[in-house]
Coordinates of C-alpha atoms in Angstrom, one line a residue:
Chain N
X403 CA -4.7 -28.0 1.9
X404 CA -5.7 -24.8 4.4
X405 CA -6.0 -25.4 8.2
X406 CA -8.7 -23.7 8.2
X407 CA -11.8 -24.0 5.5
X408 CA -13.2 -21.2 3.9
X409 CA -16.0 -21.3 0.8
X410 CA -13.4 -20.6 -3.3
X411 CA -16.1 -18.3 -3.9
X412 CA -19.2 -15.8 -2.7
X413 CA -21.8 -13.7 -4.5
X414 CA -24.3 -10.7 -4.2
X415 CA -25.7 -8.0 -5.8
X416 CA -24.9 -4.4 -4.7
X417 CA -27.1 -3.2 -1.2
X418 CA -26.9 -7.6 -0.7
X419 CA -25.4 -8.3 2.9
X420 CA -23.3 -11.5 2.1
X421 CA -21.5 -13.5 4.5
X422 CA -18.4 -16.0 4.3
X423 CA -17.6 -18.7 6.4
X424 CA -14.4 -20.1 8.1
X425 CA -14.3 -23.7 10.0
X426 CA -11.2 -24.8 11.8
X427 CA -11.1 -26.8 14.8
X428 CA -10.7 -26.7 18.8
X429 CA -6.9 -25.8 18.5
X430 CA -7.5 -23.0 16.7
X431 CA -10.8 -21.0 15.9
X432 CA -11.7 -23.0 19.0
X433 CA -9.6 -22.1 21.1
X434 CA -8.6 -18.0 19.8
X435 CA -9.0 -15.2 18.3
X436 CA -10.1 -15.2 14.5
X437 CA -9.0 -12.4 11.8
X438 CA -10.2 -11.1 9.1
X439 CA -8.3 -9.6 6.0
X440 CA -9.4 -8.5 2.5
X441 CA -7.1 -8.3 -0.4
X442 CA -7.9 -6.4 -3.1
X443 CA -7.0 -7.3 -7.0
X444 CA -2.7 -6.6 -7.0
X445 CA -2.9 -5.3 -3.4
X446 CA -1.7 -5.9 -0.1
X447 CA -3.7 -8.1 2.3
X448 CA -5.8 -5.4 5.1
X449 CA -6.8 -5.5 8.5
X450 CA -10.6 -5.8 8.5
X451 CA -11.2 -7.6 11.5
X452 CA -9.6 -8.7 14.9
X453 CA -10.6 -9.9 17.7
X454 CA -13.2 -12.0 16.8
X455 CA -15.4 -8.7 15.7
X456 CA -13.6 -6.0 16.2
X457 CA -12.6 -3.6 13.7
X458 CA -10.1 -1.0 12.9
X459 CA -10.6 2.6 12.9
X460 CA -11.0 2.8 9.0
X461 CA -12.8 0.1 8.5
X462 CA -16.8 0.6 7.8
X463 CA -19.0 -0.8 10.0
X464 CA -20.6 -2.8 7.4
X465 CA -17.7 -5.2 7.9
X466 CA -18.3 -7.3 11.2
X467 CA -17.0 -10.6 12.4
X468 CA -18.3 -13.3 14.7
X469 CA -17.5 -16.0 16.2
X470 CA -19.2 -19.7 17.4
X471 CA -17.3 -23.1 18.0
X472 CA -14.8 -23.9 16.1
X473 CA -16.6 -21.3 13.3
X474 CA -16.1 -17.9 12.4
X475 CA -17.7 -15.4 9.7
X476 CA -17.6 -12.3 8.6
X477 CA -20.4 -10.4 6.9
X478 CA -20.6 -7.5 4.7
X479 CA -23.5 -5.8 4.4
X480 CA -25.1 -3.0 1.9
X481 CA -22.6 -4.2 -0.4
X482 CA -20.7 -2.5 -2.7
X483 CA -19.2 -2.9 -5.8
X484 CA -16.1 -1.5 -4.5
X485 CA -16.1 -4.6 -2.2
X486 CA -15.1 -7.1 -4.6
X487 CA -12.0 -8.8 -3.5
X488 CA -10.5 -11.8 -1.7
X489 CA -11.3 -12.3 2.0
X490 CA -9.0 -14.6 3.9
X491 CA -9.9 -15.7 7.8
X492 CA -6.9 -16.4 10.1
X493 CA -6.4 -18.0 13.7
X494 CA -3.8 -19.1 16.2
X495 CA -3.2 -22.5 16.3
X496 CA -2.2 -24.2 19.8
X497 CA -1.2 -27.6 17.8
X498 CA 1.0 -26.0 15.0
X499 CA 5.2 -25.2 15.8
X500 CA 4.2 -22.2 13.6
X501 CA 1.6 -20.5 15.3
X502 CA -0.4 -18.7 12.7
X503 CA -3.0 -20.3 10.2
X504 CA -5.4 -18.9 7.7
X505 CA -8.0 -19.8 5.5
X506 CA -7.6 -20.6 1.5
X507 CA -9.6 -17.4 0.8
X508 CA -13.1 -16.5 -0.6
X509 CA -13.3 -14.7 -3.5
X510 CA -16.4 -12.2 -3.3
X511 CA -17.8 -10.9 -7.3
X512 CA -20.3 -8.2 -6.6
X513 CA -22.6 -8.8 -9.6
Chain S
X1020 CA 2.0 6.8 9.0
X1021 CA 2.9 3.4 9.8
X1022 CA 4.7 1.8 6.3
X1023 CA 6.0 -0.9 5.5
X1024 CA 8.7 -1.2 2.5
X1025 CA 10.0 -4.6 1.3
X1026 CA 13.3 -5.4 -0.9
X1027 CA 15.1 -7.8 -2.0
X1028 CA 13.4 -10.1 -4.1
X1029 CA 14.4 -11.5 -7.0
X1030 CA 15.3 -14.3 -9.2
X1031 CA 17.4 -17.1 -7.9
X1032 CA 18.4 -20.9 -8.8
X1033 CA 17.0 -23.9 -7.1
X1034 CA 19.5 -24.2 -4.1
X1035 CA 20.1 -20.6 -4.2
X1036 CA 20.0 -18.2 -1.2
X1037 CA 18.3 -14.2 -1.2
X1038 CA 17.9 -12.3 1.8
X1039 CA 14.7 -9.9 2.4
X1040 CA 14.8 -6.9 4.1
X1041 CA 11.6 -4.9 5.5
X1042 CA 12.0 -1.6 6.3
X1043 CA 10.0 -0.1 8.9
X1044 CA 8.4 3.4 9.5
X1045 CA 5.9 5.9 11.5
X1046 CA 6.0 3.3 14.7
X1047 CA 8.1 2.1 17.7
X1048 CA 10.0 -0.8 16.1
X1049 CA 10.6 -2.5 18.1
X1050 CA 7.2 -2.8 20.3
X1051 CA 5.8 -5.2 18.2
X1052 CA 6.3 -8.8 16.9
X1053 CA 7.1 -8.9 13.0
X1054 CA 5.8 -11.9 10.6
X1055 CA 6.9 -12.4 7.5
X1056 CA 3.6 -14.2 5.0
X1057 CA 4.0 -15.0 1.6
X1058 CA 1.3 -15.5 -1.2
X1059 CA 2.4 -18.2 -4.3
X1060 CA 1.6 -17.4 -7.7
X1061 CA -2.8 -17.7 -7.7
X1062 CA -2.8 -19.1 -4.3
X1063 CA -4.2 -18.2 -0.9
X1064 CA -1.6 -16.3 2.2
X1065 CA 0.6 -18.6 4.1
X1066 CA 2.1 -17.7 7.2
X1067 CA 6.4 -18.2 7.2
X1068 CA 7.6 -16.8 10.3
X1069 CA 7.8 -14.6 13.6
X1070 CA 10.0 -12.8 15.6
X1071 CA 8.8 -11.1 18.8
X1072 CA 10.0 -7.4 19.8
X1073 CA 13.3 -8.0 20.7
X1074 CA 14.4 -10.4 18.7
X1075 CA 14.1 -13.5 21.4
X1076 CA 11.7 -15.3 20.2
X1077 CA 11.5 -16.6 16.8
X1078 CA 8.9 -18.9 14.9
X1079 CA 9.0 -21.0 11.8
X1080 CA 6.4 -22.3 9.5
X1081 CA 7.4 -26.2 9.1
X1082 CA 7.3 -26.1 5.2
X1083 CA 10.7 -23.4 5.8
X1084 CA 12.1 -24.2 9.4
X1085 CA 15.8 -25.0 8.8
X1086 CA 16.2 -23.1 5.8
X1087 CA 14.8 -19.7 6.4
X1088 CA 16.0 -17.5 9.7
X1089 CA 14.2 -14.7 10.4
X1090 CA 16.0 -11.7 12.3
X1091 CA 15.7 -7.9 13.2
X1092 CA 18.0 -4.8 13.8
X1093 CA 16.0 -2.9 16.6
X1094 CA 18.4 0.3 16.1
X1095 CA 17.5 0.4 12.3
X1096 CA 14.1 -0.4 12.1
X1097 CA 14.2 -3.5 10.2
X1098 CA 13.5 -6.9 9.8
X1099 CA 15.4 -9.6 8.0
X1100 CA 14.6 -12.9 6.1
X1101 CA 17.1 -14.9 5.0
X1102 CA 16.4 -17.9 2.3
X1103 CA 18.5 -20.8 2.1
X1104 CA 18.1 -23.9 -0.3
X1105 CA 15.6 -22.2 -2.3
X1106 CA 13.3 -24.8 -3.9
X1107 CA 10.5 -23.8 -6.7
X1108 CA 7.3 -23.9 -4.0
X1109 CA 9.0 -20.9 -2.6
X1110 CA 8.3 -18.7 -5.0
X1111 CA 5.8 -15.8 -3.6
X1112 CA 5.4 -12.8 -2.7
X1113 CA 6.9 -12.0 0.1
X1114 CA 4.5 -9.5 2.7
X1115 CA 6.3 -8.5 5.9
X1116 CA 4.2 -7.2 8.6
X1117 CA 3.4 -5.7 11.6
X1118 CA 1.9 -7.4 14.6
X1119 CA -0.6 -5.9 16.7
X1120 CA 1.7 -7.5 20.5
X1121 CA 5.2 -7.1 21.6
X1122 CA 5.2 -10.8 21.6
X1123 CA 3.9 -13.2 19.0
X1124 CA 0.7 -14.5 20.9
X1125 CA -2.4 -15.6 19.7
X1126 CA -4.2 -11.7 20.6
X1127 CA -1.4 -10.5 18.8
X1128 CA -2.2 -10.9 14.5
X1129 CA -1.0 -8.5 11.7
X1130 CA -2.8 -5.4 11.7
X1131 CA -0.2 -3.5 9.0
X1132 CA 1.0 -5.1 5.4
X1133 CA 4.3 -3.9 3.3
X1134 CA 3.3 -4.0 -0.2
X1135 CA 5.2 -7.8 -0.7
X1136 CA 8.6 -8.0 -2.6
X1137 CA 8.5 -11.5 -5.1
X1138 CA 11.0 -14.2 -4.8
X1139 CA 11.1 -16.6 -7.9
X1140 CA 13.1 -19.6 -7.9
X1141 CA 13.7 -21.3 -11.3
X1142 CA 16.7 -22.7 -13.2

């Protein structure tokens, strides 16, 4: 049972816009930054969004992040086949001795 | 180019020990906190441990506290994870990850990941 809650799956067709949600609590998302990672099949995770809505250099602006209260969302516009991957949210949690927590991950399928 | 290369994984019996290493290059290693994150087969990501850039502060997930020890040698640009009293549930790919800050803090976050090393705990 992950501290952050994500839907296990999401899907969309090429060109479509999809969003992936991440729900937490006041001790994590509600009071700290949210990070998003993309994990392509058989590869290591890659940072997609940091500090709620910042994109590292090299990440296309098709990817965007937002946060409201104790929830966050990752939006992918202009969906492409290469976006098919697992997506994870993460946040710092003030109430735990081990500070970083992840969502359970969302498998995005491009139909 | 920032690179992280893990090593030291393998097959170990329950109750055994293993030491993972992560060789870093392409950045000033001592200026950044580092973390270990694991992924059990077919499962999601689980943060395991973190250490500040100086090595003076360490953090552990409850699931590994008292069994795992994180450390670093800034003169060798290398991060370590000593794993003792291993259990079947420790079976996973272990990733090392660079933080965006010197200290382990909410404003940091893991920005670069290695390719991982596989640990299998089985008799």
